[in-house]
Coordinates of C-alpha atoms in Angstrom, one line a residue:
M1 CA 27.3 13.2 12.3
N2 CA 26.6 16.9 11.7
K3 CA 24.4 19.0 13.9
R4 CA 21.4 19.1 11.5
M5 CA 21.4 15.3 11.2
A6 CA 21.8 14.9 15.0
D7 CA 18.9 17.3 15.5
F8 CA 16.8 15.4 13.0
E9 CA 17.4 12.0 14.7
S10 CA 16.6 13.6 18.1
L11 CA 13.3 14.8 16.6
I12 CA 12.5 11.2 15.5
K13 CA 13.3 9.8 18.9
S14 CA 11.2 12.5 20.7
D15 CA 8.2 13.2 18.4
Y16 CA 8.0 10.1 16.2
K17 CA 8.9 7.4 18.8
N18 CA 7.3 4.5 16.9
T19 CA 9.6 4.9 13.9
A20 CA 11.6 1.8 13.3
G21 CA 13.7 2.7 10.2
I22 CA 14.1 5.4 7.5
V23 CA 15.8 5.0 4.1
V24 CA 16.3 7.9 1.7
M25 CA 17.3 7.5 -1.9
Q26 CA 18.4 10.3 -4.2
D27 CA 19.4 10.1 -7.9
G28 CA 19.1 6.3 -7.5
E29 CA 21.7 6.2 -4.6
Q30 CA 21.0 5.5 -1.0
V31 CA 21.9 8.8 0.9
Y32 CA 20.6 7.9 4.3
E33 CA 19.6 4.8 6.4
S34 CA 19.0 4.7 10.1
Y35 CA 17.1 2.5 12.5
F36 CA 15.6 3.2 15.9
D37 CA 14.1 1.4 18.9
G38 CA 16.3 -1.6 18.5
Y39 CA 15.4 -2.4 14.9
T40 CA 18.0 -3.3 12.2
F41 CA 18.0 -3.3 8.4
D42 CA 16.9 -6.9 8.5
D43 CA 13.7 -6.4 10.4
S44 CA 10.4 -6.3 8.6
L45 CA 7.4 -4.4 9.9
H46 CA 3.7 -4.6 9.1
V47 CA 3.3 -1.7 6.6
A48 CA -0.5 -1.6 6.9
S49 CA -2.2 0.2 4.0
V50 CA 1.1 0.4 2.0
T51 CA 0.0 -3.1 1.1
K52 CA -2.7 -1.5 -1.1
S53 CA -0.1 0.3 -3.2
V54 CA 1.9 -2.9 -3.7
V55 CA -1.3 -4.6 -4.9
S56 CA -1.9 -1.7 -7.3
A57 CA 1.5 -2.5 -8.8
L58 CA 0.6 -6.2 -9.1
I59 CA -2.7 -5.3 -10.9
G60 CA -0.6 -3.2 -13.3
I61 CA 1.7 -6.1 -13.9
A62 CA -1.2 -8.5 -14.5
L63 CA -2.6 -6.0 -17.1
D64 CA 0.9 -5.8 -18.8
K65 CA 1.0 -9.6 -19.0
G66 CA -2.6 -9.9 -20.4
H67 CA -4.0 -11.7 -17.3
I68 CA -6.5 -8.8 -17.0
K69 CA -7.7 -7.3 -20.3
S70 CA -8.6 -3.8 -19.0
R71 CA -9.0 -1.8 -15.9
D72 CA -12.6 -1.2 -17.0
Q73 CA -13.4 -4.9 -16.7
K74 CA -16.3 -5.6 -14.4
V75 CA -15.1 -7.1 -11.1
L76 CA -17.8 -9.8 -11.2
E77 CA -16.2 -11.2 -14.4
F78 CA -13.5 -12.6 -12.2
F79 CA -16.0 -14.4 -9.8
P80 CA -18.2 -16.5 -12.1
G81 CA -19.4 -18.6 -9.2
Y82 CA -20.5 -15.7 -7.1
T83 CA -24.2 -15.3 -6.6
I84 CA -25.5 -11.7 -6.4
K85 CA -28.0 -11.1 -3.7
R86 CA -31.6 -10.6 -4.8
G87 CA -32.4 -7.1 -5.9
E88 CA -28.8 -6.1 -5.8
K89 CA -27.9 -4.3 -9.1
T90 CA -25.2 -1.8 -8.3
I91 CA -22.4 -4.4 -7.8
Q92 CA -22.8 -5.4 -11.4
N93 CA -21.3 -2.1 -12.6
V94 CA -18.3 -2.0 -10.4
T95 CA -15.0 -2.1 -12.4
I96 CA -11.4 -2.8 -11.4
K97 CA -10.8 0.9 -11.8
N98 CA -13.5 1.6 -9.2
M99 CA -11.7 -0.7 -6.8
L100 CA -8.3 1.1 -7.5
T101 CA -9.7 4.6 -7.0
M102 CA -11.9 3.7 -4.0
T103 CA -15.1 4.6 -5.9
A104 CA -16.9 1.3 -5.3
P105 CA -20.1 1.4 -3.1
Y106 CA -20.5 -0.5 0.1
K107 CA -23.5 -1.2 2.4
Y108 CA -21.8 -0.4 5.7
K109 CA -21.2 2.9 7.6
S110 CA -18.1 1.8 9.4
E111 CA -15.8 -1.0 8.2
P112 CA -16.9 -4.4 9.7
Y113 CA -13.4 -5.8 10.2
T114 CA -14.4 -8.4 12.7
K115 CA -17.2 -9.8 10.5
V116 CA -15.0 -10.1 7.5
Y117 CA -11.9 -11.4 9.3
A118 CA -14.0 -14.0 11.2
S119 CA -15.3 -15.4 7.9
E120 CA -13.8 -18.4 6.0
D121 CA -13.4 -16.4 2.8
W122 CA -12.6 -12.8 3.1
T123 CA -13.0 -12.0 -0.6
K124 CA -16.5 -13.4 -0.6
A125 CA -17.3 -11.5 2.6
A126 CA -16.1 -8.3 0.9
L127 CA -18.1 -8.9 -2.2
D128 CA -21.2 -9.5 0.0
L129 CA -20.7 -6.0 1.4
M130 CA -20.5 -4.3 -1.9
G131 CA -23.4 -2.4 -3.5
G132 CA -26.3 -0.9 -1.7
K133 CA -27.9 2.5 -2.3
N134 CA -24.8 4.6 -2.9
G135 CA -23.9 5.0 -6.5
V136 CA -20.7 3.8 -8.2
G137 CA -18.2 6.7 -8.5
E138 CA -18.4 8.2 -5.0
F139 CA -15.2 8.0 -2.9
K140 CA -15.4 5.5 -0.1
Y141 CA -12.1 4.4 1.4
S142 CA -12.3 0.7 2.2
T143 CA -9.7 -1.6 3.6
V144 CA -12.0 -4.7 3.7
G145 CA -13.2 -3.9 0.2
A146 CA -9.6 -3.8 -1.2
Q147 CA -9.6 -7.6 -0.5
I148 CA -11.6 -8.1 -3.7
L149 CA -8.5 -7.2 -5.7
S150 CA -6.7 -10.2 -4.2
G151 CA -9.4 -12.4 -5.5
V152 CA -9.2 -10.7 -8.9
L153 CA -5.5 -11.3 -9.1
A154 CA -5.6 -14.9 -7.9
N155 CA -8.5 -15.8 -10.3
A156 CA -6.9 -13.8 -13.2
T157 CA -3.4 -15.3 -12.9
G158 CA -4.3 -18.8 -11.6
R159 CA -1.8 -18.3 -8.9
S160 CA -1.6 -17.0 -5.3
V161 CA -1.0 -13.3 -4.9
L162 CA 2.2 -14.1 -3.1
D163 CA 3.6 -16.4 -5.8
F164 CA 2.7 -13.9 -8.5
A165 CA 4.3 -11.0 -6.5
A166 CA 7.4 -13.1 -5.7
E167 CA 8.1 -13.9 -9.4
N168 CA 7.1 -10.5 -11.0
L169 CA 8.0 -7.9 -8.3
F170 CA 9.9 -9.1 -5.2
K171 CA 12.5 -11.3 -6.8
P172 CA 13.4 -8.9 -9.6
L173 CA 13.8 -6.1 -7.0
G174 CA 15.9 -8.2 -4.8
I175 CA 13.3 -8.3 -2.1
K176 CA 13.1 -11.5 0.0
A177 CA 9.6 -12.8 -0.6
P178 CA 7.6 -13.1 2.6
R179 CA 6.0 -16.3 3.7
N180 CA 2.3 -16.6 4.2
A181 CA 1.0 -15.7 7.6
A182 CA -2.3 -17.3 8.3
I183 CA -4.7 -15.5 10.7
H184 CA -7.2 -17.7 12.5
S185 CA -8.5 -15.6 15.3
K186 CA -9.0 -12.1 16.7
E187 CA -6.0 -12.7 19.0
E188 CA -3.7 -13.5 16.0
Y189 CA -5.0 -10.5 14.1
S190 CA -4.3 -8.2 17.1
A191 CA -0.8 -9.8 17.6
F192 CA 0.1 -9.2 13.9
L193 CA -0.8 -5.5 14.3
K194 CA 0.9 -5.0 17.7
D195 CA 3.9 -7.4 17.9
K196 CA 7.3 -5.7 17.7
Y197 CA 8.7 -8.2 15.1
V198 CA 6.3 -9.5 12.4
H199 CA 7.0 -11.3 9.2
G200 CA 5.0 -12.5 6.2
W201 CA 1.9 -11.6 4.2
V202 CA -1.4 -12.3 5.9
T203 CA -3.8 -14.9 4.3
D204 CA -7.4 -15.7 5.1
P205 CA -8.4 -19.3 5.9
K206 CA -8.6 -20.1 2.2
G207 CA -5.0 -19.0 1.7
T208 CA -5.8 -15.8 -0.2
N209 CA -3.4 -13.0 0.7
T210 CA -4.7 -9.7 2.0
A211 CA -4.9 -6.6 -0.3
G212 CA -5.8 -3.8 2.1
W213 CA -3.2 -4.5 4.9
G214 CA -1.2 -7.4 6.1
L215 CA 2.2 -7.2 4.3
A216 CA 5.5 -7.0 6.2
L217 CA 8.4 -5.3 4.5
T218 CA 11.8 -3.8 5.6
P219 CA 12.5 0.0 4.9
R220 CA 15.0 -1.1 2.2
D221 CA 12.2 -3.1 0.5
M222 CA 9.9 -0.1 0.7
A223 CA 12.6 2.1 -0.8
K224 CA 13.0 -0.3 -3.7
I225 CA 9.3 -0.1 -4.6
G226 CA 9.4 3.7 -4.5
Q227 CA 12.5 3.7 -6.7
L228 CA 10.8 1.4 -9.2
Y229 CA 8.0 3.9 -9.5
L230 CA 10.5 6.8 -9.8
N231 CA 12.3 4.8 -12.5
G232 CA 9.0 4.6 -14.5
G233 CA 8.8 0.9 -13.9
A234 CA 12.3 0.0 -15.0
W235 CA 14.8 -1.9 -12.8
N236 CA 18.3 -3.0 -13.9
G237 CA 17.5 -2.7 -17.5
R238 CA 14.2 -4.6 -17.3
Q239 CA 10.7 -3.1 -17.5
L240 CA 8.8 -4.7 -14.6
L241 CA 5.8 -2.4 -14.8
S242 CA 4.7 -0.1 -17.7
S243 CA 5.5 3.6 -17.3
K244 CA 1.9 4.4 -18.4
W245 CA 0.5 2.4 -15.5
I246 CA 2.7 4.3 -13.1
E247 CA 1.7 7.6 -14.6
D248 CA -2.0 6.8 -14.4
S249 CA -1.6 5.4 -10.9
T250 CA 0.0 8.5 -9.5
Q251 CA -2.2 11.2 -10.8
E252 CA -5.6 12.3 -9.4
N253 CA -8.4 9.8 -10.3
S254 CA -10.7 10.5 -7.4
R255 CA -11.0 12.9 -4.4
W256 CA -11.7 12.6 -0.7
G257 CA -12.4 16.2 0.4
E258 CA -9.1 18.0 -0.3
L259 CA -7.1 14.8 -0.7
S260 CA -6.3 13.4 -4.1
Y261 CA -6.2 9.7 -4.9
G262 CA -4.6 7.7 -7.7
Y263 CA -4.7 3.9 -8.1
L264 CA -4.3 3.0 -4.4
W265 CA -1.6 5.8 -4.1
W266 CA -2.1 9.2 -2.5
I267 CA -1.2 12.3 -4.4
V268 CA 0.5 14.5 -1.8
G269 CA 2.2 17.9 -1.3
D270 CA 2.1 20.6 -4.0
K271 CA 0.5 19.3 -7.2
E272 CA 3.2 20.9 -9.4
H273 CA 5.9 18.8 -7.8
G274 CA 4.1 15.6 -8.7
C275 CA 4.7 13.9 -5.3
Y276 CA 2.8 10.8 -4.4
A277 CA 2.9 8.3 -1.6
A278 CA 1.9 4.9 -0.3
L279 CA 0.6 5.5 3.2
G280 CA 0.0 3.0 6.0
D281 CA -1.6 3.4 9.4
G282 CA 0.8 4.1 12.3
G283 CA 3.3 6.1 10.2
N284 CA 4.4 3.9 7.3
A285 CA 5.2 5.6 4.1
I286 CA 6.8 5.3 0.7
F287 CA 7.1 8.9 -0.6
V288 CA 8.3 9.7 -4.1
N289 CA 9.3 13.2 -5.2
P290 CA 10.0 13.0 -9.0
E291 CA 11.2 16.6 -9.3
R292 CA 14.0 16.0 -6.8
K293 CA 14.5 12.3 -7.8
M294 CA 14.0 11.4 -4.2
V295 CA 12.4 8.4 -2.4
V296 CA 11.8 8.3 1.3
A297 CA 10.7 5.0 3.0
I298 CA 9.6 5.1 6.6
A299 CA 8.6 1.9 8.5
S300 CA 6.9 2.3 11.9
R301 CA 5.3 0.2 14.6
F302 CA 1.6 0.5 14.9
M303 CA 0.2 3.2 17.1
P304 CA -3.1 5.1 17.0
R305 CA -3.1 8.7 15.8
A306 CA 0.6 8.6 14.7
K307 CA 2.0 12.0 13.7
N308 CA 1.8 12.9 10.0
R309 CA 4.8 11.4 8.1
I310 CA 4.3 13.6 5.0
E311 CA 4.8 16.6 7.1
L312 CA 7.9 15.1 8.6
I313 CA 9.2 14.2 5.1
E314 CA 8.5 17.6 3.5
K315 CA 9.5 19.8 6.5
H316 CA 12.5 17.9 7.7
I317 CA 13.8 15.1 5.5
V318 CA 13.7 16.7 2.0
P319 CA 15.4 19.9 3.2
L320 CA 18.1 17.8 5.0
F321 CA 19.2 16.3 1.7
E322 CA 18.7 19.4 -0.4
G323 CA 21.2 21.4 1.7
K324 CA 18.5 23.9 2.6
P325 CA 18.6 25.8 5.9

């Protein structure tokens, strides 16, 4: 190992201690893979909000296959049995695109995780929170709200989110499909977030997979998803996802202050480089740099206020594989 690489790995161990694994792809080839803190290539971790970006891909596949007619379809079309609360009109105008761009309105100030995850039907609980006085079109980042997209997928395809994902995304990419991981209590929820080794894709008591968090992947799995996007949706000669969907998903569709947002993907770094990322709490990231044909996947154990992984990638990882001083 050369000195620059040794210095880099020392930096990870000292400043990014909760990092479990890093995989770097360049020009379609794996150029780096390393694991820390006792983890191996076989260990999956909870990737937190990276789950949202995977669900975005599944919405795109459902559109490609005709299960969903348009991203402009109203969300409530997929829940014909849902009863709107009296006097609530805003929710009727919310589209799938609003859900993807975090521009749907909600009635809460801070996310009521406990209330939603203590309910029997997390999708219905999220629908009950939607609407209120704020208009459609204002950015409001919502993890509990993203759950509605799982309901949309399940109702549109007639299958569980996991089954649809296994057939149309995981299996073609050579990703071992996770099992369902049911959460029944606050203690189980906490354990899934904090345990060193976790597996599966969280479901609510009705068996609906989560959309905002709750998926466990390995760094290799994450890198494959990034590479699929870098490839414009193609994998081993097969188009798994339309290139147009990827293009639309990874350009600015909404803004949160100075941050740009696509379809459940963050637009990061210098705009002219076209970089984008799936980001999850604790330091999980799938970073794609189309200009350099590079994908960086980082899986991390949960910790509050983890150091910025985009800064780590752009300052330390990209230069390491570009031969820059």
